[in-house]
mmCIF file of C-alpha atoms in Angstrom:
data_model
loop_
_atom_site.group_PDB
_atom_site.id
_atom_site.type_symbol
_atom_site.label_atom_id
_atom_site.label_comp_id
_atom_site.label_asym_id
_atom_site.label_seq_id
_atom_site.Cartn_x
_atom_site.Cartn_y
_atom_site.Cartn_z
ATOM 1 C CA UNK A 155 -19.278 -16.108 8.804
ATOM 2 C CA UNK A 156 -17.107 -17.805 11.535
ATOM 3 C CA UNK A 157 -14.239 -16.123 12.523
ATOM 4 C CA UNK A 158 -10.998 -17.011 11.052
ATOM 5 C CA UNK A 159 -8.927 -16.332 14.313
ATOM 6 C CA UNK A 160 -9.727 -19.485 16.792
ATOM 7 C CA UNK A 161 -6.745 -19.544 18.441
ATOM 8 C CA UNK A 162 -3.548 -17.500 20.693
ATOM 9 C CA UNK A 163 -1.713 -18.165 17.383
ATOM 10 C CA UNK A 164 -4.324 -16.861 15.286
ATOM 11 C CA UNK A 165 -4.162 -14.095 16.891
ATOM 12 C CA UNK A 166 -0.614 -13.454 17.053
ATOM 13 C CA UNK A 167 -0.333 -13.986 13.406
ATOM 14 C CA UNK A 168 -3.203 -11.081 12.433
ATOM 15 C CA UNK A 169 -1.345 -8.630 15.251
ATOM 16 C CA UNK A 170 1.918 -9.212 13.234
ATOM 17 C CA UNK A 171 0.437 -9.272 9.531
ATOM 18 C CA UNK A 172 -1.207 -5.769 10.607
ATOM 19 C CA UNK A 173 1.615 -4.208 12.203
ATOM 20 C CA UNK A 174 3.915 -5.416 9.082
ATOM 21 C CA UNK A 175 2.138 -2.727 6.439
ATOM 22 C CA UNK A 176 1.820 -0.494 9.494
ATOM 23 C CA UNK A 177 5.534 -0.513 10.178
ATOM 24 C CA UNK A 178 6.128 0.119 6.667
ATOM 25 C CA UNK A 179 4.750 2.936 6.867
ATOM 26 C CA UNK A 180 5.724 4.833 9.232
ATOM 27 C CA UNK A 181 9.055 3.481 7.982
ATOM 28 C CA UNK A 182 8.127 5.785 4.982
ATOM 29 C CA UNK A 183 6.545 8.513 7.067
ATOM 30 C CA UNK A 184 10.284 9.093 8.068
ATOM 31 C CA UNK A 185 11.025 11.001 4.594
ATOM 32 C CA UNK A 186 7.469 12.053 4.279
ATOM 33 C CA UNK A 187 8.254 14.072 7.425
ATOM 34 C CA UNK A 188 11.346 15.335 6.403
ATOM 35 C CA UNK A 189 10.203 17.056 3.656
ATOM 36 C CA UNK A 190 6.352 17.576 3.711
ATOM 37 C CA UNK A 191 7.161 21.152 5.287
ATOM 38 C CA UNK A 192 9.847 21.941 3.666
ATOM 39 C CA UNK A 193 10.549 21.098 -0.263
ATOM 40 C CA UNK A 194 7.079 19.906 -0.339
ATOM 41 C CA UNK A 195 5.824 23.546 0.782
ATOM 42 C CA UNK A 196 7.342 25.089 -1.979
ATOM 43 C CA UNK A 197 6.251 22.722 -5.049
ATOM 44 C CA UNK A 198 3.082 23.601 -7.158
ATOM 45 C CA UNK A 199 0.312 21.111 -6.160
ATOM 46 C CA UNK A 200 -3.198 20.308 -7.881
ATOM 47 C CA UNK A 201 -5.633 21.671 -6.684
ATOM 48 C CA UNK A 202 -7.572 18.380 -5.961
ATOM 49 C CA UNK A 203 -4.318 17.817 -3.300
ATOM 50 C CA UNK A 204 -5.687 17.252 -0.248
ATOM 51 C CA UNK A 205 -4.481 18.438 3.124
ATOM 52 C CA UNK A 206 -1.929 17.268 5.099
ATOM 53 C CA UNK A 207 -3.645 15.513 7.846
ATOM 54 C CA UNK A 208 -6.149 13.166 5.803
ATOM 55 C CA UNK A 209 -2.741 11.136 4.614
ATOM 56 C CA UNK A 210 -2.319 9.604 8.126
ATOM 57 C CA UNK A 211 -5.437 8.581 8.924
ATOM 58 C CA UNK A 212 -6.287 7.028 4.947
ATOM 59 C CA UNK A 213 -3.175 5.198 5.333
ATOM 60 C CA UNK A 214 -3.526 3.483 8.529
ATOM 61 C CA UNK A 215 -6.910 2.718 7.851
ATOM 62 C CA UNK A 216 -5.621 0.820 4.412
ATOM 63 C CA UNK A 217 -2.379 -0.615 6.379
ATOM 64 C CA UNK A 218 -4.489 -2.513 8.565
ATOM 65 C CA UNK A 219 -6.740 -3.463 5.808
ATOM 66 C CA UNK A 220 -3.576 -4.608 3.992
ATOM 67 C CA UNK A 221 -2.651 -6.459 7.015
ATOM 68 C CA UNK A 222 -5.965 -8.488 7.466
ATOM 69 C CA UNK A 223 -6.286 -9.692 3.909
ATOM 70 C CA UNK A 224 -2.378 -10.804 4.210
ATOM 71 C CA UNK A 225 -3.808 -12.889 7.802
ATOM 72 C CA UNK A 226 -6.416 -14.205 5.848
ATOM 73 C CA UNK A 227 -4.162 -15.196 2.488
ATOM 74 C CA UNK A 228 -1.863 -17.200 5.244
ATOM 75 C CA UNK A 229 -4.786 -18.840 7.073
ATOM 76 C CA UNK A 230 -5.637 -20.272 4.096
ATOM 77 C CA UNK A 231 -3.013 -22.889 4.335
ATOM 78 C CA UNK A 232 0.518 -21.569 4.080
ATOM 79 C CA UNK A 233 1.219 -24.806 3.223
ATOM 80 C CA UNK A 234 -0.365 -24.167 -0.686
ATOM 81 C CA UNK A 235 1.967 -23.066 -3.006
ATOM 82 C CA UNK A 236 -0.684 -20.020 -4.049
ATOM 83 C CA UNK A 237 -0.774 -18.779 -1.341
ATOM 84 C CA UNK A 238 3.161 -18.786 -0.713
ATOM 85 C CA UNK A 239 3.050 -16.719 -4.288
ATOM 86 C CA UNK A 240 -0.008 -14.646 -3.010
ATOM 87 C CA UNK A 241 2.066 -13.395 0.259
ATOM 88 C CA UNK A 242 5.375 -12.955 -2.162
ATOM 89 C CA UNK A 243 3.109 -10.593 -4.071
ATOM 90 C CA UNK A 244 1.784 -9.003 -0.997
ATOM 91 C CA UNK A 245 5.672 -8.314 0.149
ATOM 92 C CA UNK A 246 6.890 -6.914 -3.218
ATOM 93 C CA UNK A 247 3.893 -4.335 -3.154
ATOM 94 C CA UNK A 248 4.857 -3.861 0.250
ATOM 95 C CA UNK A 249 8.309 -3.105 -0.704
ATOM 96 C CA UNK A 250 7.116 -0.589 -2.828
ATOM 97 C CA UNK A 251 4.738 1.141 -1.223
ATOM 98 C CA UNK A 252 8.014 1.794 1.823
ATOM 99 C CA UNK A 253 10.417 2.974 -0.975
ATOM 100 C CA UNK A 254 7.853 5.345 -2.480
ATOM 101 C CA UNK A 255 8.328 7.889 0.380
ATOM 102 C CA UNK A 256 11.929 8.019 0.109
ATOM 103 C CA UNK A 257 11.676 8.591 -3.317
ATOM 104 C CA UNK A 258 9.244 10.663 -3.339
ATOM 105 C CA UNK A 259 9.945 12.966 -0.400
ATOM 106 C CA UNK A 260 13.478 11.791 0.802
ATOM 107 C CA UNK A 261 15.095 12.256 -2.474
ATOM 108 C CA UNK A 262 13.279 14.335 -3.654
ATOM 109 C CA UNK A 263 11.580 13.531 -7.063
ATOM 110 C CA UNK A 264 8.495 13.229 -8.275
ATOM 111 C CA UNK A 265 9.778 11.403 -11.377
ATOM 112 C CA UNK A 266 11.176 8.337 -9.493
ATOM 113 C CA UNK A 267 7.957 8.772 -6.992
ATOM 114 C CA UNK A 268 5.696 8.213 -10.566
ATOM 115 C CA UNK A 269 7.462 5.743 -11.815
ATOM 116 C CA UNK A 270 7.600 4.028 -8.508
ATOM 117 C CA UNK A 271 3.625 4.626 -7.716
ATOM 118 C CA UNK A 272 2.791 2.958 -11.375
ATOM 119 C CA UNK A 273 4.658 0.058 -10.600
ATOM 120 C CA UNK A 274 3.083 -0.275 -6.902
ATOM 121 C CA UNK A 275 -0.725 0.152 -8.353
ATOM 122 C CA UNK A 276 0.503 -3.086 -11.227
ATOM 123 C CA UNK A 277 1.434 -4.845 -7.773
ATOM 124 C CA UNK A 278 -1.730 -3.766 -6.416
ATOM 125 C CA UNK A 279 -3.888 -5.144 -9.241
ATOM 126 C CA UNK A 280 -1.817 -8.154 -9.398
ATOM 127 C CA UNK A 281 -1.819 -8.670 -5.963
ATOM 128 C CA UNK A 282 -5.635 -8.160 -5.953
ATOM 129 C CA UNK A 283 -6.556 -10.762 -8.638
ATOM 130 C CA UNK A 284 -4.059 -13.211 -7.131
ATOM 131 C CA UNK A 285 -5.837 -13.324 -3.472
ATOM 132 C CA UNK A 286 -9.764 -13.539 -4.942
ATOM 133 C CA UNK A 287 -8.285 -16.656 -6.492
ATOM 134 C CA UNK A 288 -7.324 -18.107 -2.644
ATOM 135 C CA UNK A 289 -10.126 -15.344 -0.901
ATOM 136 C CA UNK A 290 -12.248 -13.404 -2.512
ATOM 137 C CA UNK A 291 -12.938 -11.055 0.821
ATOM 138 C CA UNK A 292 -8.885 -10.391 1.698
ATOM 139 C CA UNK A 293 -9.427 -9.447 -2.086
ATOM 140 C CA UNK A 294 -11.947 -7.008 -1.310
ATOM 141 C CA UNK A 295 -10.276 -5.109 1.555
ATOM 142 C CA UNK A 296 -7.559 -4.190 -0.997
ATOM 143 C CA UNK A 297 -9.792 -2.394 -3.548
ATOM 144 C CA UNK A 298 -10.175 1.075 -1.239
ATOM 145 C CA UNK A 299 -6.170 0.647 -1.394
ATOM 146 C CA UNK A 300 -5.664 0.665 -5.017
ATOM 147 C CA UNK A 301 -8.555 3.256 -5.200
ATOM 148 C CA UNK A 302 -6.285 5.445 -2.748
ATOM 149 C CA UNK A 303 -2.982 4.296 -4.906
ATOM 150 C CA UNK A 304 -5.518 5.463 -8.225
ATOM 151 C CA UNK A 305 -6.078 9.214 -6.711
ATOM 152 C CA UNK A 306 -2.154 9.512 -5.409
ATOM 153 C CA UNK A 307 -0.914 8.115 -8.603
ATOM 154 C CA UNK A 308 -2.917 11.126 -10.442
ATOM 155 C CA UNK A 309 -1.776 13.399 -7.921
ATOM 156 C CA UNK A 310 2.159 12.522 -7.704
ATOM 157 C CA UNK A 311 1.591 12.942 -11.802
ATOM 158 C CA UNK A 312 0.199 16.136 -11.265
ATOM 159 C CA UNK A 313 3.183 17.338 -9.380
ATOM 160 C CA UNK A 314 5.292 15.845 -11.752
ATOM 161 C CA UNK A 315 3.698 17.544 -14.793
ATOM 162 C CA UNK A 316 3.218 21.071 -12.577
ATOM 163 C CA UNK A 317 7.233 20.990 -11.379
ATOM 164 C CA UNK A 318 9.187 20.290 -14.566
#
């Protein structure tokens, strides 16, 4: 497989479309940290919840994943209207993902989180079956992403469900 970036501005474009989801969230991690020791502390949790310190290191992992398959949607040819949808789709689950946190932690309340995370996996799938129509391999690097979004959506419903 040849490599997509060939050029300075290749290059420039996959540092920004990575550090876009990555600035997101830690964006979010701002009311994550606000609360994961406090309110958070004192909520019932599943008991599939896992500890603190696997959530950085997942997400990262899937922002930059995120972040390549939005590179590889534009280097398609941004001038293709599909792919001007595809990276629309890409922002609005973006968008999503960011306010999740602040719902979620900031406010906080697990209903708005639920409702929010259900709406951000539809994005997800959406968003998936949009870019295997332009490429089928920035496609691919968002399925451990809505597999993550899968487990946290079960788990913010947990909380939800356990903290009436």
């Amino acid at each position: 497989m040849e490599s997509p970036v060939k050029t300075l501005r290749d290059a420039a474009l996959l540092i920004g479309a990575v550090l876009l989801p990555l600035m997101t969230g830690a964006i979010g991690s701002i009311a994550t940290a606000t609360n994961v020791s406090g309110w958070y502390q004192t909520i019932a949790r599943p008991w599939f919840t896992p500890p603190s310190w696997v959530f950085g290191p997942a997400w990262t992992i899937l922002y930059i994943l995120m972040g390549i398959s939005l590179f590889l949607i534009i280097k398609s040819g941004w001038e293709r209207r599909e792919v001007k949808i595809a990276t629309g789709i890409f922002f609005v689950q973006l968008f999503f993902n960011g306010i999740w946190s602040f719902l979620f932690f900031g406010i906080p309340s697990p209903f708005l989180g639920l409702i929010c995370i259900i709406i951000l996996w539809c994005l997800i799938l959406w968003m998936i079956v949009y870019f295997y129509r332009i490429s089928k391999v920035a496609a691919y690097l968002n399925i451990p992403y809505i597999c993550w979004v899968t487990f946290a959506t079960a788990l913010t419903a947990s909380i939800y469900l356990l903290n009436p």
